[in-house]
Amino acid sequence: MLQQDSNDDTEDVSLFDAEEETANRPKKSKIRHPVASFFHLFFRVSAIVVYLLCELFSSSFIACMVTIILLLSCDFWAVKNVTGRLMVGLRWWNHIDEDGKSHWVFESRKASAQESKTVSEAESRIFWLGLIACPVLWVIFAFSALFSFRVKWLAVVIMGVVLQGANLYGYIRCKVGSRKNLTNMATSYLGKQFLKQNTGDEQPS
């Protein structure tokens, strides 16, 4: 069922079309999707390497800029549409309803008992490490370009921050849910702790 957040027109839903066969597949190795894991890191790491080394191998700023933007675009598409769904069971996207109103949807796969046993911790670590570390590096590059007056590179670096930061934000929302869900979770947890404490106090010593 779709749960709409009235504050920011977002929806948190289960990943209804997740591949069920992955849950039934026996765990043969720690990395169950090696191709997805490879491309999850390949495009974003390649963009960073090209940014750091392109001036050593090419004097054409346009060629370097186009190469970096292409790598960042490929990374954005792959992480948003493929690797997040396969590696951690998360996906985020946008749709327009019949009234022309835009809705952001954040999906997460509801883990069954059998699926929980086959979840790859190695893939999860690879996914979140790449997802968090690379945007941090682009932020550092942004400050470096700003303070060193490399104005021509600033637009490229900002593109890296925006594209990879968008994926980071989207998957964090998928992971933790909407602000309303977080409030409900915190309220429920505090209520359980309060009842548990009262129950313990009422028990005879």
Tab-separated table of C-alpha atoms in Angstrom:
chain	number	residue	atom	x	y	z
A	1	MET	CA	0.000	0.000	0.000
A	2	LEU	CA	1.168	3.502	-0.761
A	3	GLN	CA	1.626	5.790	2.209
A	4	GLN	CA	1.659	9.422	1.182
A	5	ASP	CA	3.552	12.013	3.174
A	6	SER	CA	1.390	15.121	3.002
A	7	ASN	CA	4.252	17.403	3.978
A	8	ASP	CA	6.494	16.868	0.985
A	9	ASP	CA	4.388	14.800	-1.439
A	10	THR	CA	6.515	11.698	-1.028
A	11	GLU	CA	5.460	8.078	-0.762
A	12	ASP	CA	7.099	5.129	1.009
A	13	VAL	CA	6.101	1.773	-0.445
A	14	SER	CA	7.293	-1.807	-0.540
A	15	LEU	CA	9.263	-2.978	-3.527
A	16	PHE	CA	6.334	-4.779	-5.117
A	17	ASP	CA	8.160	-5.883	-8.247
A	18	ALA	CA	11.400	-7.079	-6.635
A	19	GLU	CA	12.830	-10.254	-8.067
A	20	GLU	CA	11.530	-13.036	-5.857
A	21	GLU	CA	13.871	-15.590	-7.334
A	22	THR	CA	16.826	-13.977	-5.582
A	23	ALA	CA	15.285	-14.963	-2.251
A	24	ASN	CA	15.068	-18.607	-3.297
A	25	ARG	CA	18.565	-18.741	-4.754
A	26	PRO	CA	21.094	-20.492	-2.487
A	27	LYS	CA	23.883	-18.330	-1.195
A	28	LYS	CA	27.015	-19.568	-2.942
A	29	SER	CA	29.249	-16.595	-2.264
A	30	LYS	CA	29.333	-13.417	-0.260
A	31	ILE	CA	28.779	-11.302	-3.377
A	32	ARG	CA	25.619	-12.541	-5.099
A	33	HIS	CA	25.573	-9.868	-7.842
A	34	PRO	CA	29.216	-9.378	-8.910
A	35	VAL	CA	28.351	-7.470	-12.104
A	36	ALA	CA	26.077	-5.036	-10.262
A	37	SER	CA	28.682	-4.619	-7.518
A	38	PHE	CA	31.371	-3.893	-10.111
A	39	PHE	CA	29.386	-1.241	-11.964
A	40	HIS	CA	28.163	0.275	-8.705
A	41	LEU	CA	31.753	1.370	-8.100
A	42	PHE	CA	33.157	1.497	-11.632
A	43	PHE	CA	31.472	4.633	-12.991
A	44	ARG	CA	31.790	6.752	-9.855
A	45	VAL	CA	35.400	5.765	-9.167
A	46	SER	CA	36.265	6.283	-12.836
A	47	ALA	CA	34.791	9.784	-12.748
A	48	ILE	CA	36.960	10.660	-9.744
A	49	VAL	CA	40.099	9.170	-11.334
A	50	VAL	CA	39.503	11.069	-14.585
A	51	TYR	CA	38.963	14.301	-12.644
A	52	LEU	CA	42.236	13.865	-10.757
A	53	LEU	CA	44.395	12.713	-13.686
A	54	CYS	CA	42.847	14.150	-16.849
A	55	GLU	CA	45.077	17.227	-16.924
A	56	LEU	CA	48.135	14.951	-16.926
A	57	PHE	CA	47.021	13.068	-20.047
A	58	SER	CA	44.984	15.648	-21.953
A	59	SER	CA	45.155	19.384	-22.446
A	60	SER	CA	41.532	19.576	-23.640
A	61	PHE	CA	39.236	20.739	-20.882
A	62	ILE	CA	36.149	20.021	-23.000
A	63	ALA	CA	37.140	16.382	-23.520
A	64	CYS	CA	37.783	15.917	-19.813
A	65	MET	CA	34.515	17.597	-18.852
A	66	VAL	CA	32.438	15.534	-21.289
A	67	THR	CA	34.082	12.294	-20.129
A	68	ILE	CA	33.439	13.062	-16.450
A	69	ILE	CA	29.812	14.093	-17.061
A	70	LEU	CA	29.171	10.927	-19.090
A	71	LEU	CA	30.617	8.773	-16.313
A	72	LEU	CA	28.569	10.612	-13.691
A	73	SER	CA	25.397	10.230	-15.762
A	74	CYS	CA	25.983	6.507	-16.270
A	75	ASP	CA	26.638	6.135	-12.552
A	76	PHE	CA	23.461	8.018	-11.648
A	77	TRP	CA	21.326	5.794	-13.879
A	78	ALA	CA	22.977	2.522	-12.831
A	79	VAL	CA	22.834	3.216	-9.099
A	80	LYS	CA	19.306	4.632	-9.173
A	81	ASN	CA	17.716	1.930	-11.347
A	82	VAL	CA	19.831	-1.221	-11.023
A	83	THR	CA	22.374	-1.615	-8.245
A	84	GLY	CA	20.205	-0.303	-5.408
A	85	ARG	CA	17.414	-2.747	-6.245
A	86	LEU	CA	19.712	-5.750	-6.650
A	87	MET	CA	22.235	-5.149	-3.882
A	88	VAL	CA	20.097	-3.783	-1.022
A	89	GLY	CA	16.484	-4.056	-2.203
A	90	LEU	CA	15.878	-0.293	-2.363
A	91	ARG	CA	14.642	2.000	-5.131
A	92	TRP	CA	13.426	5.580	-5.466
A	93	TRP	CA	11.672	7.294	-8.347
A	94	ASN	CA	9.230	10.016	-9.327
A	95	HIS	CA	5.836	9.867	-11.001
A	96	ILE	CA	3.198	12.360	-12.101
A	97	ASP	CA	-0.402	11.655	-11.147
A	98	GLU	CA	-3.505	12.389	-13.222
A	99	ASP	CA	-3.734	15.899	-11.759
A	100	GLY	CA	-0.208	16.700	-12.893
A	101	LYS	CA	1.168	16.608	-9.353
A	102	SER	CA	4.665	15.238	-8.844
A	103	HIS	CA	5.199	12.473	-6.263
A	104	TRP	CA	8.501	11.066	-5.029
A	105	VAL	CA	8.309	7.356	-4.204
A	106	PHE	CA	10.816	5.576	-1.962
A	107	GLU	CA	10.622	1.782	-2.107
A	108	SER	CA	12.089	-0.920	0.078
A	109	ARG	CA	11.788	-4.681	-0.216
A	110	LYS	CA	9.981	-6.289	2.677
A	111	ALA	CA	12.419	-8.924	3.865
A	112	SER	CA	10.980	-12.347	4.618
A	113	ALA	CA	12.609	-14.823	7.010
A	114	GLN	CA	14.071	-16.782	4.089
A	115	GLU	CA	15.284	-13.653	2.296
A	116	SER	CA	16.985	-12.360	5.437
A	117	LYS	CA	19.193	-15.443	5.460
A	118	THR	CA	20.379	-14.775	1.910
A	119	VAL	CA	21.095	-11.057	2.248
A	120	SER	CA	24.723	-10.382	1.401
A	121	GLU	CA	26.422	-8.224	4.005
A	122	ALA	CA	29.401	-7.782	1.675
A	123	GLU	CA	27.187	-6.299	-1.059
A	124	SER	CA	25.448	-4.043	1.436
A	125	ARG	CA	28.791	-2.719	2.678
A	126	ILE	CA	30.042	-2.161	-0.872
A	127	PHE	CA	26.840	-0.354	-1.782
A	128	TRP	CA	26.757	2.033	1.175
A	129	LEU	CA	30.525	2.628	1.201
A	130	GLY	CA	30.502	3.685	-2.446
A	131	LEU	CA	27.283	5.623	-2.041
A	132	ILE	CA	28.581	7.713	0.883
A	133	ALA	CA	32.319	8.030	0.225
A	134	CYS	CA	32.173	9.337	-3.348
A	135	PRO	CA	29.818	12.294	-2.704
A	136	VAL	CA	32.034	13.269	0.237
A	137	LEU	CA	35.033	13.344	-2.117
A	138	TRP	CA	33.132	15.528	-4.595
A	139	VAL	CA	32.297	17.969	-1.806
A	140	ILE	CA	36.001	18.123	-0.937
A	141	PHE	CA	36.806	18.703	-4.630
A	142	ALA	CA	34.231	21.515	-4.694
A	143	PHE	CA	35.902	23.374	-1.825
A	144	SER	CA	39.324	22.731	-3.346
A	145	ALA	CA	38.259	24.133	-6.720
A	146	LEU	CA	36.634	27.130	-5.048
A	147	PHE	CA	39.595	28.066	-2.854
A	148	SER	CA	42.149	27.448	-5.618
A	149	PHE	CA	40.123	29.592	-8.060
A	150	ARG	CA	39.718	26.751	-10.572
A	151	VAL	CA	36.453	28.243	-11.743
A	152	LYS	CA	36.217	26.200	-14.943
A	153	TRP	CA	36.203	22.964	-12.930
A	154	LEU	CA	33.639	24.175	-10.424
A	155	ALA	CA	30.670	23.373	-12.679
A	156	VAL	CA	31.948	19.815	-13.215
A	157	VAL	CA	32.455	19.277	-9.501
A	158	ILE	CA	29.012	20.665	-8.679
A	159	MET	CA	27.556	18.207	-11.186
A	160	GLY	CA	29.256	15.375	-9.288
A	161	VAL	CA	27.916	16.635	-5.956
A	162	VAL	CA	24.362	16.986	-7.289
A	163	LEU	CA	24.095	13.654	-9.126
A	164	GLN	CA	25.740	11.512	-6.477
A	165	GLY	CA	24.197	13.491	-3.637
A	166	ALA	CA	20.738	12.887	-5.114
A	167	ASN	CA	21.258	9.135	-5.071
A	168	LEU	CA	22.586	9.290	-1.517
A	169	TYR	CA	19.573	11.265	-0.319
A	170	GLY	CA	17.126	9.022	-2.164
A	171	TYR	CA	18.514	5.801	-0.725
A	172	ILE	CA	18.706	7.215	2.792
A	173	ARG	CA	15.003	8.054	2.480
A	174	CYS	CA	14.353	4.500	1.250
A	175	LYS	CA	16.298	3.091	4.192
A	176	VAL	CA	14.829	5.119	7.028
A	177	GLY	CA	11.445	6.069	5.550
A	178	SER	CA	9.665	9.394	5.655
A	179	ARG	CA	9.892	11.846	8.523
A	180	LYS	CA	6.392	10.845	9.613
A	181	ASN	CA	7.392	7.176	9.785
A	182	LEU	CA	10.459	8.090	11.829
A	183	THR	CA	8.270	10.015	14.294
A	184	ASN	CA	5.898	7.069	14.596
A	185	MET	CA	8.804	4.685	15.144
A	186	ALA	CA	10.301	6.887	17.855
A	187	THR	CA	6.921	7.290	19.572
A	188	SER	CA	6.286	3.539	19.450
A	189	TYR	CA	9.737	2.768	20.840
A	190	LEU	CA	9.387	5.220	23.720
A	191	GLY	CA	5.928	3.863	24.490
A	192	LYS	CA	7.229	0.294	24.651
A	193	GLN	CA	10.108	1.331	26.904
A	194	PHE	CA	7.704	3.195	29.202
A	195	LEU	CA	5.346	0.209	29.461
A	196	LYS	CA	8.265	-2.151	30.039
A	197	GLN	CA	9.596	0.045	32.844
A	198	ASN	CA	6.181	0.320	34.497
A	199	THR	CA	5.675	-3.432	34.235
A	200	GLY	CA	9.045	-4.033	35.873
A	201	ASP	CA	8.247	-1.612	38.709
A	202	GLU	CA	4.915	-3.292	39.432
A	203	GLN	CA	6.416	-6.771	39.776
A	204	PRO	CA	6.954	-7.792	43.415
A	205	SER	CA	10.550	-8.051	44.579
